[in-house]
Amino acid sequence: QVQLVESGGGLVQPGGSLRLSCAASRSIFSFNAMGWHRQAPGKEREWVASITSGGSTNVADSVKDRFTMSRDNAKNTVTLQMNSLKPEDTAVYYCYALSGIPPRKTWGQGTLVTVSS
């Protein structure tokens, strides 16, 4: 069973930046894809960004041009660089890894991001 550990959340002012990391307990090449979802208070969980095993990335329209996803193969880590943060980005951010047949997601424990002045 893979373990995912997120880090990097915290309190930041509007317009600021944060970098979230997700460390996997095994090679990230063993996954079909990895990504991030977020869940704001009182709202449903929404997809934010993903990266495939081939390295292709996608981000949601709501964070396009502000958030960037990347990976460090040697460290089995994916990161989410978040710039120009807005109060509406406040949420718990969850890392996931997609693997298996049929594919299923394994989730991290989540990390809280609060954007407030």
PDB file of C-alpha atoms in Angstrom:
ATOM      1  CA  GLN A   1       0.000   0.000   0.000  1.00  0.00           C
ATOM      2  CA  VAL A   2       1.516   3.299  -1.085  1.00  0.00           C
ATOM      3  CA  GLN A   3       1.840   6.129   1.411  1.00  0.00           C
ATOM      4  CA  LEU A   4       1.561   9.775   0.393  1.00  0.00           C
ATOM      5  CA  VAL A   5       2.715  12.554   2.698  1.00  0.00           C
ATOM      6  CA  GLU A   6       1.910  16.185   1.906  1.00  0.00           C
ATOM      7  CA  SER A   7       3.718  19.196   3.285  1.00  0.00           C
ATOM      8  CA  GLY A   8       4.009  22.913   2.690  1.00  0.00           C
ATOM      9  CA  GLY A   9       0.606  24.245   3.666  1.00  0.00           C
ATOM     10  CA  GLY A  10       0.105  27.234   5.912  1.00  0.00           C
ATOM     11  CA  LEU A  11      -1.147  30.786   6.171  1.00  0.00           C
ATOM     12  CA  VAL A  12      -0.291  33.242   3.419  1.00  0.00           C
ATOM     13  CA  GLN A  13      -1.497  36.699   2.488  1.00  0.00           C
ATOM     14  CA  PRO A  14      -3.405  37.323  -0.741  1.00  0.00           C
ATOM     15  CA  GLY A  15      -0.983  37.609  -3.635  1.00  0.00           C
ATOM     16  CA  GLY A  16       1.550  35.402  -1.899  1.00  0.00           C
ATOM     17  CA  SER A  17       2.986  32.023  -2.839  1.00  0.00           C
ATOM     18  CA  LEU A  18       3.197  28.555  -1.352  1.00  0.00           C
ATOM     19  CA  ARG A  19       4.787  25.349  -2.528  1.00  0.00           C
ATOM     20  CA  LEU A  20       3.122  22.065  -1.639  1.00  0.00           C
ATOM     21  CA  SER A  21       4.999  18.784  -1.797  1.00  0.00           C
ATOM     22  CA  CYS A  22       3.774  15.201  -1.858  1.00  0.00           C
ATOM     23  CA  ALA A  23       6.251  12.436  -1.121  1.00  0.00           C
ATOM     24  CA  ALA A  24       5.401   8.881  -2.194  1.00  0.00           C
ATOM     25  CA  SER A  25       6.643   5.736  -0.482  1.00  0.00           C
ATOM     26  CA  ARG A  26       7.629   4.167  -3.790  1.00  0.00           C
ATOM     27  CA  SER A  27       8.717   5.240  -7.268  1.00  0.00           C
ATOM     28  CA  ILE A  28       6.315   7.716  -8.829  1.00  0.00           C
ATOM     29  CA  PHE A  29       6.829   5.937 -12.156  1.00  0.00           C
ATOM     30  CA  SER A  30       4.722   3.109 -10.741  1.00  0.00           C
ATOM     31  CA  PHE A  31       1.663   5.377 -10.917  1.00  0.00           C
ATOM     32  CA  ASN A  32      -0.434   6.188 -13.967  1.00  0.00           C
ATOM     33  CA  ALA A  33      -0.661   9.741 -12.695  1.00  0.00           C
ATOM     34  CA  MET A  34      -0.423  11.904  -9.586  1.00  0.00           C
ATOM     35  CA  GLY A  35      -2.235  15.063  -8.760  1.00  0.00           C
ATOM     36  CA  TRP A  36      -3.964  17.366  -6.354  1.00  0.00           C
ATOM     37  CA  HIS A  37      -7.516  18.001  -5.316  1.00  0.00           C
ATOM     38  CA  ARG A  38      -8.722  20.578  -2.848  1.00  0.00           C
ATOM     39  CA  GLN A  39     -11.742  20.944  -0.629  1.00  0.00           C
ATOM     40  CA  ALA A  40     -12.877  24.286   0.692  1.00  0.00           C
ATOM     41  CA  PRO A  41     -15.157  24.553   3.749  1.00  0.00           C
ATOM     42  CA  GLY A  42     -18.705  23.626   2.821  1.00  0.00           C
ATOM     43  CA  LYS A  43     -17.775  22.704  -0.752  1.00  0.00           C
ATOM     44  CA  GLU A  44     -17.151  19.505  -2.648  1.00  0.00           C
ATOM     45  CA  ARG A  45     -13.649  18.283  -3.390  1.00  0.00           C
ATOM     46  CA  GLU A  46     -12.407  19.597  -6.741  1.00  0.00           C
ATOM     47  CA  TRP A  47      -9.552  18.566  -8.976  1.00  0.00           C
ATOM     48  CA  VAL A  48      -6.705  21.089  -9.210  1.00  0.00           C
ATOM     49  CA  ALA A  49      -3.822  19.612 -11.198  1.00  0.00           C
ATOM     50  CA  SER A  50      -2.251  16.366 -12.354  1.00  0.00           C
ATOM     51  CA  ILE A  51       0.856  14.944 -13.962  1.00  0.00           C
ATOM     52  CA  THR A  52       1.019  11.689 -15.918  1.00  0.00           C
ATOM     53  CA  SER A  53       3.770   9.089 -15.765  1.00  0.00           C
ATOM     54  CA  GLY A  54       4.975  10.543 -19.049  1.00  0.00           C
ATOM     55  CA  GLY A  55       5.311  13.984 -17.513  1.00  0.00           C
ATOM     56  CA  SER A  56       2.312  15.734 -19.077  1.00  0.00           C
ATOM     57  CA  THR A  57       0.656  18.227 -16.748  1.00  0.00           C
ATOM     58  CA  ASN A  58      -2.799  19.716 -16.583  1.00  0.00           C
ATOM     59  CA  VAL A  59      -4.286  22.324 -14.280  1.00  0.00           C
ATOM     60  CA  ALA A  60      -7.839  23.434 -13.652  1.00  0.00           C
ATOM     61  CA  ASP A  61      -9.020  26.589 -15.389  1.00  0.00           C
ATOM     62  CA  SER A  62      -9.612  28.215 -12.000  1.00  0.00           C
ATOM     63  CA  VAL A  63      -5.886  28.103 -11.207  1.00  0.00           C
ATOM     64  CA  LYS A  64      -4.398  28.232 -14.667  1.00  0.00           C
ATOM     65  CA  ASP A  65      -1.465  30.675 -14.990  1.00  0.00           C
ATOM     66  CA  ARG A  66      -1.095  30.701 -11.191  1.00  0.00           C
ATOM     67  CA  PHE A  67      -0.452  27.077 -10.220  1.00  0.00           C
ATOM     68  CA  THR A  68       2.203  24.796 -11.675  1.00  0.00           C
ATOM     69  CA  MET A  69       2.744  21.105 -11.047  1.00  0.00           C
ATOM     70  CA  SER A  70       6.088  19.364 -11.325  1.00  0.00           C
ATOM     71  CA  ARG A  71       7.904  16.297 -10.072  1.00  0.00           C
ATOM     72  CA  ASP A  72      11.278  15.216  -8.730  1.00  0.00           C
ATOM     73  CA  ASN A  73      11.803  11.644  -9.849  1.00  0.00           C
ATOM     74  CA  ALA A  74      14.840  11.064  -7.646  1.00  0.00           C
ATOM     75  CA  LYS A  75      12.901  12.073  -4.533  1.00  0.00           C
ATOM     76  CA  ASN A  76       9.616  10.397  -5.567  1.00  0.00           C
ATOM     77  CA  THR A  77       7.963  13.745  -4.990  1.00  0.00           C
ATOM     78  CA  VAL A  78       5.487  15.912  -6.832  1.00  0.00           C
ATOM     79  CA  THR A  79       5.027  19.578  -6.081  1.00  0.00           C
ATOM     80  CA  LEU A  80       2.366  22.201  -6.611  1.00  0.00           C
ATOM     81  CA  GLN A  81       3.713  25.728  -6.900  1.00  0.00           C
ATOM     82  CA  MET A  82       0.960  28.191  -6.093  1.00  0.00           C
ATOM     83  CA  ASN A  83       1.430  31.861  -6.948  1.00  0.00           C
ATOM     84  CA  SER A  84      -0.827  34.908  -6.752  1.00  0.00           C
ATOM     85  CA  LEU A  85      -2.934  33.174  -4.151  1.00  0.00           C
ATOM     86  CA  LYS A  86      -6.477  34.364  -3.555  1.00  0.00           C
ATOM     87  CA  PRO A  87      -8.776  33.941  -0.536  1.00  0.00           C
ATOM     88  CA  GLU A  88     -10.860  31.529  -2.615  1.00  0.00           C
ATOM     89  CA  ASP A  89      -7.841  29.216  -2.821  1.00  0.00           C
ATOM     90  CA  THR A  90      -8.294  28.511   0.884  1.00  0.00           C
ATOM     91  CA  ALA A  91      -8.848  24.767   1.232  1.00  0.00           C
ATOM     92  CA  VAL A  92      -7.391  21.489   2.346  1.00  0.00           C
ATOM     93  CA  TYR A  93      -5.199  20.246  -0.489  1.00  0.00           C
ATOM     94  CA  TYR A  94      -4.994  16.501  -1.030  1.00  0.00           C
ATOM     95  CA  CYS A  95      -2.376  14.681  -3.048  1.00  0.00           C
ATOM     96  CA  TYR A  96      -3.378  11.514  -4.885  1.00  0.00           C
ATOM     97  CA  ALA A  97      -1.719   8.728  -6.845  1.00  0.00           C
ATOM     98  CA  LEU A  98      -3.574   6.784  -9.540  1.00  0.00           C
ATOM     99  CA  SER A  99      -2.596   3.158 -10.044  1.00  0.00           C
ATOM    100  CA  GLY A 100      -3.868  -0.366 -10.512  1.00  0.00           C
ATOM    101  CA  ILE A 101      -6.340  -2.116 -12.769  1.00  0.00           C
ATOM    102  CA  PRO A 102      -8.978  -0.783 -12.631  1.00  0.00           C
ATOM    103  CA  PRO A 103      -7.248   2.491 -11.707  1.00  0.00           C
ATOM    104  CA  ARG A 104      -7.943   3.785  -8.251  1.00  0.00           C
ATOM    105  CA  LYS A 105      -6.739   6.768  -6.281  1.00  0.00           C
ATOM    106  CA  THR A 106      -4.741   6.639  -3.093  1.00  0.00           C
ATOM    107  CA  TRP A 107      -4.958   9.826  -1.040  1.00  0.00           C
ATOM    108  CA  GLY A 108      -2.658  11.671   1.275  1.00  0.00           C
ATOM    109  CA  GLN A 109      -3.838  13.102   4.577  1.00  0.00           C
ATOM    110  CA  GLY A 110      -4.196  16.636   3.251  1.00  0.00           C
ATOM    111  CA  THR A 111      -2.533  19.932   4.047  1.00  0.00           C
ATOM    112  CA  LEU A 112      -4.374  23.137   4.897  1.00  0.00           C
ATOM    113  CA  VAL A 113      -3.789  26.289   2.875  1.00  0.00           C
ATOM    114  CA  THR A 114      -5.273  29.501   4.251  1.00  0.00           C
ATOM    115  CA  VAL A 115      -5.130  32.694   2.217  1.00  0.00           C
ATOM    116  CA  SER A 116      -6.026  35.644   4.381  1.00  0.00           C
ATOM    117  CA  SER A 117      -4.808  39.073   5.348  1.00  0.00           C
TER     118      SER A 117
END
